Short mmCIF file of C-alpha atoms in Angstrom, two decimals:
data_model
loop_
_atom_site.label_atom_id
_atom_site.label_comp_id
_atom_site.label_asym_id
_atom_site.label_seq_id
_atom_site.Cartn_x
_atom_site.Cartn_y
_atom_site.Cartn_z
CA MET A 403 151.45 161.20 -2.25
CA GLN A 404 148.18 162.09 -0.58
CA ILE A 405 149.09 160.05 2.54
CA THR A 406 152.36 161.90 2.79
CA GLU A 407 150.66 165.30 2.57
CA TRP A 408 148.14 164.37 5.24
CA LEU A 409 150.97 163.06 7.47
CA SER A 410 152.92 166.32 6.96
CA LEU A 411 149.80 168.31 7.76
CA CYS A 412 149.14 166.49 11.00
CA LEU A 413 152.77 166.61 12.13
CA ARG A 414 153.08 170.33 11.28
CA TRP A 415 149.82 171.12 13.20
CA VAL A 416 150.90 169.23 16.30
CA HIS A 417 154.38 170.83 15.97
CA ILE A 418 152.95 174.31 15.89
CA ILE A 419 150.56 173.65 18.86
CA ALA A 420 153.33 172.11 20.94
CA GLY A 421 155.76 174.77 19.97
CA ALA A 422 153.34 177.56 20.90
CA ALA A 423 152.86 175.94 24.30
CA TRP A 424 156.53 175.59 24.80
CA ILE A 425 157.57 178.98 23.70
CA GLY A 426 154.65 180.56 25.58
CA ALA A 427 155.79 178.83 28.78
CA SER A 428 159.37 180.00 28.13
CA PHE A 429 158.33 183.57 27.64
CA TYR A 430 156.03 183.59 30.69
CA PHE A 431 158.49 182.05 33.10
CA ASN A 432 161.29 184.27 31.94
CA TRP A 433 158.95 187.19 32.34
CA LEU A 434 158.10 186.04 35.86
CA ASN A 435 161.82 185.61 36.74
CA ASN A 436 162.61 189.09 35.45
CA ASN A 437 159.77 190.74 37.20
CA ILE A 438 159.90 189.12 40.59
CA ARG A 439 161.06 191.52 43.31
CA GLU A 440 161.89 191.18 47.09
CA PRO A 441 158.68 190.66 49.05
CA GLU A 442 157.25 193.59 51.02
CA VAL A 443 157.27 191.37 54.17
CA PRO A 444 160.43 189.15 54.31
CA GLU A 445 159.74 185.48 54.43
CA ASP A 446 162.01 182.56 55.24
CA ARG A 447 163.50 180.93 52.14
CA VAL A 448 161.61 183.30 49.81
CA LYS A 449 163.78 185.21 47.34
CA GLY A 450 160.96 187.27 45.77
CA ASP A 451 157.34 187.42 44.80
CA LEU A 452 155.01 188.88 42.18
CA TRP A 453 151.38 189.86 42.26
CA SER A 454 149.29 189.81 39.10
CA VAL A 455 145.61 189.99 38.07
CA HIS A 456 144.14 188.04 35.21
CA GLY A 457 140.63 186.84 34.25
CA GLY A 458 139.01 188.44 37.30
CA HIS A 459 141.38 186.89 39.88
CA PHE A 460 144.45 187.94 41.85
CA TYR A 461 147.50 185.71 41.84
CA ARG A 462 150.73 185.63 43.86
CA PHE A 463 153.76 183.91 42.62
CA VAL A 464 156.56 183.15 45.08
CA LYS A 465 160.17 182.30 44.04
CA TYR A 466 162.24 180.45 46.66
CA THR A 467 165.90 180.99 47.15
CA VAL A 468 166.51 177.28 46.58
CA ALA A 469 163.46 175.32 47.64
CA PRO A 470 160.48 175.48 50.09
CA GLU A 471 160.76 173.81 53.49
CA ARG A 472 158.48 170.94 52.44
CA LEU A 473 157.82 169.40 49.05
CA PRO A 474 154.22 170.15 47.93
CA LYS A 475 151.78 167.32 47.22
CA THR A 476 151.37 168.37 43.59
CA LEU A 477 154.28 169.72 41.59
CA HIS A 478 153.80 170.72 37.93
CA TRP A 479 156.51 169.98 35.48
CA PHE A 480 157.00 171.66 32.07
CA LYS A 481 158.73 169.25 29.76
CA TRP A 482 156.29 167.54 27.34
CA GLU A 483 155.82 170.76 25.37
CA SER A 484 159.46 170.78 24.39
CA TYR A 485 159.64 166.93 23.77
CA THR A 486 156.56 167.01 21.60
CA THR A 487 157.89 169.99 19.66
CA TRP A 488 161.22 168.34 18.95
CA ILE A 489 159.74 164.89 18.07
CA THR A 490 157.24 166.26 15.66
CA GLY A 491 159.79 168.67 14.24
CA PHE A 492 162.28 165.85 13.52
CA ALA A 493 159.48 163.72 12.16
CA LEU A 494 158.67 166.64 9.77
CA LEU A 495 162.29 166.81 8.79
CA ILE A 496 162.08 163.19 7.76
CA VAL A 497 158.78 163.37 5.94
CA VAL A 498 159.39 166.60 4.07
CA TYR A 499 163.16 166.59 3.39
CA TYR A 500 164.55 163.04 3.93
CA VAL A 501 161.91 160.87 2.27
CA ASP A 502 162.46 162.55 -1.10
CA ALA A 503 165.87 163.99 -0.51
CA LYS A 504 166.69 164.39 -4.17
CA LEU A 505 163.86 166.84 -4.59
CA TYR A 506 163.89 168.88 -1.37
CA LEU A 507 167.29 168.35 0.37
CA VAL A 508 169.87 168.04 -2.35
CA ASP A 509 170.52 170.78 -4.82
CA PRO A 510 173.18 169.80 -7.52
CA GLY A 511 173.67 173.51 -8.18
CA VAL A 512 175.00 173.80 -4.63
CA ARG A 513 176.72 170.43 -4.08
CA GLU A 514 176.48 167.02 -5.55
CA LEU A 515 175.46 164.64 -2.78
CA SER A 516 173.74 161.26 -2.63
CA PRO A 517 170.55 161.27 -0.64
CA ALA A 518 172.19 159.14 2.07
CA ALA A 519 175.19 161.39 2.38
CA ALA A 520 172.94 164.50 2.61
CA ILE A 521 170.83 162.93 5.33
CA GLY A 522 173.97 161.93 7.20
CA VAL A 523 175.28 165.46 7.08
CA GLY A 524 171.89 166.80 8.31
CA VAL A 525 171.66 164.51 11.30
CA GLY A 526 175.32 164.79 12.04
CA ALA A 527 175.08 168.55 12.18
CA LEU A 528 172.37 168.30 14.88
CA LEU A 529 174.43 165.88 17.00
CA LEU A 530 177.73 167.76 16.54
CA GLY A 531 176.00 171.03 17.30
CA TRP A 532 174.70 169.73 20.64
CA ILE A 533 178.16 168.26 21.62
CA VAL A 534 179.94 171.56 20.92
CA TYR A 535 177.34 173.71 22.64
CA ASP A 536 177.18 171.40 25.71
CA LEU A 537 180.99 171.44 26.08
CA LEU A 538 180.98 175.23 25.86
CA CYS A 539 178.36 175.32 28.61
CA LYS A 540 180.61 173.20 30.79
CA SER A 541 183.72 175.30 30.09
CA PRO A 542 184.85 178.32 32.14
CA LEU A 543 183.61 180.56 29.30
CA ILE A 544 180.03 180.03 30.61
CA GLU A 545 180.81 182.44 33.46
CA ARG A 546 181.44 185.26 30.91
CA PRO A 547 178.06 185.82 29.30
CA VAL A 548 179.17 188.23 26.52
CA PRO A 549 182.17 186.25 25.18
CA PHE A 550 180.13 183.07 25.51
CA ALA A 551 177.25 184.55 23.42
CA ALA A 552 179.79 185.88 20.89
CA VAL A 553 181.42 182.45 20.42
CA CYS A 554 178.04 180.69 20.17
CA PHE A 555 176.88 183.23 17.56
CA ALA A 556 180.02 182.81 15.48
CA LEU A 557 179.64 179.04 15.59
CA ALA A 558 176.02 179.26 14.68
CA THR A 559 176.71 181.53 11.77
CA GLY A 560 179.46 179.17 10.65
CA ALA A 561 176.98 176.29 10.76
CA ALA A 562 174.46 178.42 8.69
CA TYR A 563 177.16 179.14 6.14
CA GLY A 564 178.23 175.55 5.95
CA LEU A 565 174.71 174.20 5.56
CA THR A 566 173.84 176.81 2.80
CA GLN A 567 176.90 175.57 0.92
CA THR A 568 175.74 171.95 1.30
CA PHE A 569 171.93 171.76 0.84
CA GLY A 570 169.18 173.41 -1.09
CA SER A 571 168.64 176.90 0.45
CA ARG A 572 165.25 176.17 2.07
CA ALA A 573 166.58 172.86 3.50
CA ALA A 574 169.68 174.68 4.81
CA TYR A 575 167.48 177.20 6.71
CA ILE A 576 165.28 174.40 8.11
CA HIS A 577 168.39 172.56 9.32
CA VAL A 578 169.62 175.64 11.12
CA GLY A 579 166.23 175.88 12.89
CA ALA A 580 166.40 172.10 13.66
CA LEU A 581 169.88 172.61 15.15
CA LEU A 582 168.69 175.42 17.42
CA GLY A 583 165.52 173.49 18.29
CA THR A 584 167.69 170.44 19.18
CA LEU A 585 169.86 172.52 21.55
CA MET A 586 166.76 173.81 23.22
CA ALA A 587 165.05 170.47 23.61
CA ALA A 588 168.30 168.83 24.77
CA ASN A 589 168.74 171.57 27.28
CA VAL A 590 165.39 170.54 28.74
CA PHE A 591 165.84 166.80 28.43
CA ARG A 592 169.56 166.60 29.49
CA VAL A 593 169.95 169.51 31.94
CA ILE A 594 166.83 171.41 33.09
CA ILE A 595 164.63 168.52 34.03
CA PRO A 596 167.40 166.25 35.43
CA ASN A 597 168.62 169.13 37.56
CA GLN A 598 165.21 169.77 38.84
CA ARG A 599 164.85 166.11 39.72
CA VAL A 600 168.05 166.43 41.76
CA ALA A 601 166.43 169.02 43.96
CA VAL A 602 163.15 167.05 44.34
CA GLU A 603 164.98 163.86 45.24
CA ALA A 604 167.06 165.67 47.79
CA MET A 605 163.93 167.03 49.48
CA LYS A 606 162.32 163.56 49.46
CA ALA A 607 165.43 162.29 51.20
CA GLY A 608 165.18 165.06 53.83
CA ARG A 609 168.25 166.95 52.54
CA GLU A 610 168.64 170.65 51.70
CA PRO A 611 168.91 170.84 47.82
CA ASP A 612 172.17 172.11 46.37
CA ALA A 613 171.70 175.48 44.64
CA LYS A 614 174.21 174.81 41.77
CA PRO A 615 172.04 172.44 39.70
CA GLY A 616 169.23 174.93 39.84
CA ILE A 617 171.52 177.74 38.70
CA ASP A 618 172.81 175.65 35.74
CA ALA A 619 169.17 174.82 34.80
CA ALA A 620 168.14 178.46 34.94
CA ARG A 621 171.11 179.43 32.74
CA ARG A 622 170.08 176.83 30.07
CA SER A 623 166.54 178.02 30.28
CA LEU A 624 167.74 181.58 29.54
CA HIS A 625 169.75 180.33 26.56
CA ASN A 626 166.53 178.72 25.21
CA ASN A 627 164.69 182.01 25.75
CA TYR A 628 167.22 183.87 23.44
CA MET A 629 166.94 181.20 20.75
CA THR A 630 163.13 181.31 20.49
CA LEU A 631 162.69 184.26 18.11
CA PRO A 632 165.39 183.04 15.57
CA VAL A 633 163.71 179.63 15.58
CA LEU A 634 160.25 181.25 15.04
CA PHE A 635 161.63 183.16 12.05
CA ILE A 636 163.04 179.98 10.54
CA MET A 637 159.68 178.34 11.03
CA VAL A 638 157.98 180.89 8.82
CA SER A 639 160.92 181.62 6.53
CA ASN A 640 159.73 179.13 3.84
CA HIS A 641 157.03 181.65 2.95
CA TYR A 642 159.72 184.24 2.25
CA PRO A 643 162.12 182.82 -0.43
CA PHE A 644 163.86 186.17 -0.86
CA THR A 645 165.58 185.35 2.55
CA TYR A 646 166.64 181.77 2.21
CA GLY A 647 167.07 181.89 -1.58
CA HIS A 648 169.34 184.94 -1.54
CA GLU A 649 173.02 184.82 -2.51
CA TRP A 650 173.83 185.91 1.03
CA ASN A 651 171.22 183.81 2.72
CA TRP A 652 173.41 182.70 5.57
CA ALA A 653 174.30 186.30 6.41
CA ILE A 654 170.63 187.36 6.19
CA LEU A 655 169.78 184.55 8.60
CA ALA A 656 172.61 185.65 11.04
CA ALA A 657 171.38 189.24 10.91
CA ILE A 658 167.80 188.38 11.51
CA SER A 659 168.80 186.13 14.38
CA VAL A 660 170.67 189.00 15.94
CA VAL A 661 167.64 191.17 15.64
CA GLY A 662 165.36 188.45 17.26
CA ALA A 663 167.79 187.88 20.13
CA GLY A 664 168.09 191.63 20.60
CA VAL A 665 164.30 191.93 20.94
CA ARG A 666 164.22 189.19 23.53
CA HIS A 667 167.05 190.98 25.35
CA TRP A 668 165.04 194.22 25.43
CA PHE A 669 162.09 192.38 26.98
CA ASN A 670 164.32 190.69 29.55
CA LEU A 671 166.08 193.89 30.54
CA ARG A 672 162.70 195.71 30.66
CA GLY A 673 161.39 193.13 33.16
CA LYS A 674 164.33 193.80 35.33
CA GLY A 675 163.58 197.60 35.38
CA ARG A 676 166.45 198.50 32.93
CA ARG A 677 165.34 200.75 30.13
CA ASN A 678 167.55 200.24 27.12
CA VAL A 679 165.41 202.33 24.74
CA TRP A 680 167.99 202.06 21.85
CA ILE A 681 167.60 198.28 21.31
CA LEU A 682 164.11 198.26 19.56
CA PRO A 683 164.90 201.23 17.25
CA ALA A 684 168.29 199.51 16.35
CA ALA A 685 166.46 196.26 15.61
CA ALA A 686 163.94 198.09 13.39
CA ALA A 687 166.73 199.93 11.61
CA GLY A 688 168.57 196.59 11.08
CA ILE A 689 165.51 195.07 9.35
CA VAL A 690 165.15 198.14 7.14
CA ALA A 691 168.78 198.04 6.24
CA LEU A 692 168.51 194.33 5.40
CA ALA A 693 165.57 195.05 3.04
CA PHE A 694 167.67 197.55 1.06
CA VAL A 695 170.92 195.56 1.07
CA SER A 696 169.22 192.34 -0.05
CA ALA A 697 167.23 193.92 -2.88
CA PRO A 698 167.76 192.22 -6.25
CA ARG A 699 169.48 194.09 -9.08
CA ASP A 700 167.33 196.30 -11.35
CA LEU A 701 166.76 194.80 -14.77
CA ARG A 702 164.42 197.35 -16.31
CA ASP A 703 167.12 198.60 -18.64
CA ALA A 704 168.26 195.10 -19.76
CA GLU A 705 167.72 193.89 -23.29
CA PRO A 706 163.94 193.52 -23.89
CA VAL A 707 162.73 189.94 -23.55
CA ALA A 708 159.83 188.65 -25.72
CA PHE A 709 157.00 186.73 -24.21
CA GLU A 710 157.64 183.77 -26.52
CA THR A 711 161.11 183.49 -24.99
CA VAL A 712 159.53 183.51 -21.48
CA ARG A 713 156.96 180.89 -22.47
CA GLY A 714 159.64 178.65 -23.96
CA ILE A 715 161.58 178.74 -20.62
CA VAL A 716 158.54 178.07 -18.56
CA GLU A 717 157.42 175.17 -20.74
CA GLN A 718 160.80 173.58 -20.62
CA ARG A 719 161.78 174.16 -17.04
CA CYS A 720 158.52 174.56 -15.10
CA LEU A 721 155.63 172.78 -16.81
CA GLY A 722 156.69 169.28 -15.70
CA CYS A 723 155.32 170.15 -12.20
CA HIS A 724 153.14 173.21 -12.71
CA SER A 725 150.49 171.95 -15.05
CA ALA A 726 146.99 170.55 -14.93
CA THR A 727 148.62 167.24 -15.91
CA PRO A 728 152.12 167.11 -14.22
CA THR A 729 154.65 164.78 -15.80
CA GLN A 730 157.28 165.06 -13.08
CA GLY A 731 157.31 162.02 -10.83
CA GLY A 732 155.87 162.48 -7.37
CA PHE A 733 153.37 165.15 -8.31
CA ALA A 734 149.81 164.02 -8.92
CA VAL A 735 148.58 167.68 -8.97
CA ALA A 736 150.37 171.04 -9.49
CA PRO A 737 152.12 172.19 -6.31
CA GLN A 738 150.00 174.80 -4.46
CA GLY A 739 147.70 174.80 -7.40
CA VAL A 740 150.14 176.89 -9.51
CA MET A 741 149.85 176.13 -13.25
CA PHE A 742 151.38 177.67 -16.38
CA ASP A 743 149.52 175.92 -19.14
CA THR A 744 148.19 179.11 -20.80
CA PRO A 745 149.71 182.53 -21.53
CA ASP A 746 147.23 184.17 -19.19
CA GLN A 747 148.33 181.93 -16.33
CA ILE A 748 151.96 182.88 -16.89
CA VAL A 749 151.26 186.55 -17.04
CA SER A 750 148.98 186.58 -14.00
CA LEU A 751 151.66 184.73 -11.92
CA ALA A 752 154.59 186.84 -13.18
CA PRO A 753 155.36 188.31 -9.71
CA ARG A 754 155.53 184.85 -8.26
CA ILE A 755 157.74 183.55 -11.06
CA ASN A 756 160.10 186.47 -10.59
CA ASN A 757 160.26 185.96 -6.87
CA VAL A 758 161.04 182.24 -6.85
CA VAL A 759 163.08 182.03 -10.05
CA PHE A 760 165.02 185.21 -10.32
CA VAL A 761 165.06 186.87 -6.89
CA SER A 762 165.49 183.71 -4.70
CA LYS A 763 166.47 181.05 -7.21
CA THR A 764 164.55 178.45 -5.35
CA MET A 765 162.65 177.07 -8.27
CA PRO A 766 162.66 174.67 -9.94
CA LEU A 767 162.92 172.38 -6.93
CA GLY A 768 166.47 171.06 -6.71
CA ASN A 769 166.82 172.60 -10.14
CA LEU A 770 165.93 169.29 -11.51
CA THR A 771 165.21 170.70 -14.95
CA GLY A 772 168.58 172.55 -15.20
CA MET A 773 167.40 176.16 -15.48
CA THR A 774 170.41 178.36 -16.26
CA ASP A 775 171.40 181.72 -14.76
CA GLU A 776 170.85 183.35 -18.21
CA GLU A 777 167.24 181.98 -18.21
CA ARG A 778 166.64 183.28 -14.73
CA ALA A 779 167.87 186.70 -15.72
CA GLN A 780 165.63 186.70 -18.85
CA LEU A 781 162.60 185.98 -16.66
CA GLY A 782 163.58 188.65 -14.24
CA ALA A 783 164.10 191.21 -17.03
CA TRP A 784 160.70 190.31 -18.56
CA PHE A 785 158.98 190.95 -15.21
CA ALA A 786 160.89 194.14 -14.63
CA GLN A 787 159.96 195.41 -17.99
CA GLY A 788 156.23 195.03 -17.28
CA ALA A 789 155.53 191.25 -17.95
CA GLN A 790 153.78 191.88 -21.22
CA ARG A 791 152.43 189.21 -23.59
CA GLU A 792 153.52 191.06 -26.70
#
């Protein structure tokens, strides 16, 4: 158990570091591309340039129409950030969700699956997602950005719905994130870098590079740019079970993804000098609306629930893991140090119990102890009524 936790920690740390480098580069290069303008003094082969100041120095960035006249001695590539992010992310998927699939991946309350079948569905979703997306990018639809984006969004929302009807809610969200991350990394590995190599090899051979591979690579890079904020939300979503544990979790994810992509669109348009001032207020209004729409029902007027009833439920359904001496296999210590051995501990953690048991229904893990909806409602009513010990 300790080795697994340390492995998870190290993988997550590297994943975050590599992801920050990758997303940072994506944001920066898209910002450059959007802000580059025609040079004040026209230059052969130069499409535009940009001047900036940072750290006490001036910099000039030049964008060529296709390629410079000569290949420079040193050419920097940006690929290992994406490869490392995907490799560590998939390794985390294995360590956290696939090694103990019965606990973290499969939820019998959602669908009865064997661990092998669940893992097969998870990996298959990543492969199928890339195949469908890649075919769409190679279809005539790619020349029509708005219909293309609408079809991709509809398919991604369908995937989110299907995964939330297959896995435990947190695992479903993570698999949607893994799907988007796979599309992004595959874009780099299968399209962006190979197409850039085509241009380099043409220059080495003394030929003028074809512009089309570069255009295709730039398009995939822009797709990656729009997927970054939804992926970042999913990376932090496990801290907010009221999203992934909600009855309409797939719709909440779709709505937040639209908000994230909208924010990226605002930045991209702003870099091109187009002021779409309505986008950010609309995104903010969307988040506020989501907060109200997703609020749990009010149980303050429900039948009063005695503390002894609450304690009985907690002891039967939660104490196997959340105790100073856990009896549930796979847990040497209480997860996150949360323990319910005493009445004081139960009362002090009442908001947390309400959040993960009633609001999001994400605990117990995989509902291994068989907590019923009636018991969840009783815990929710007890909290709404003041979480008293009497």
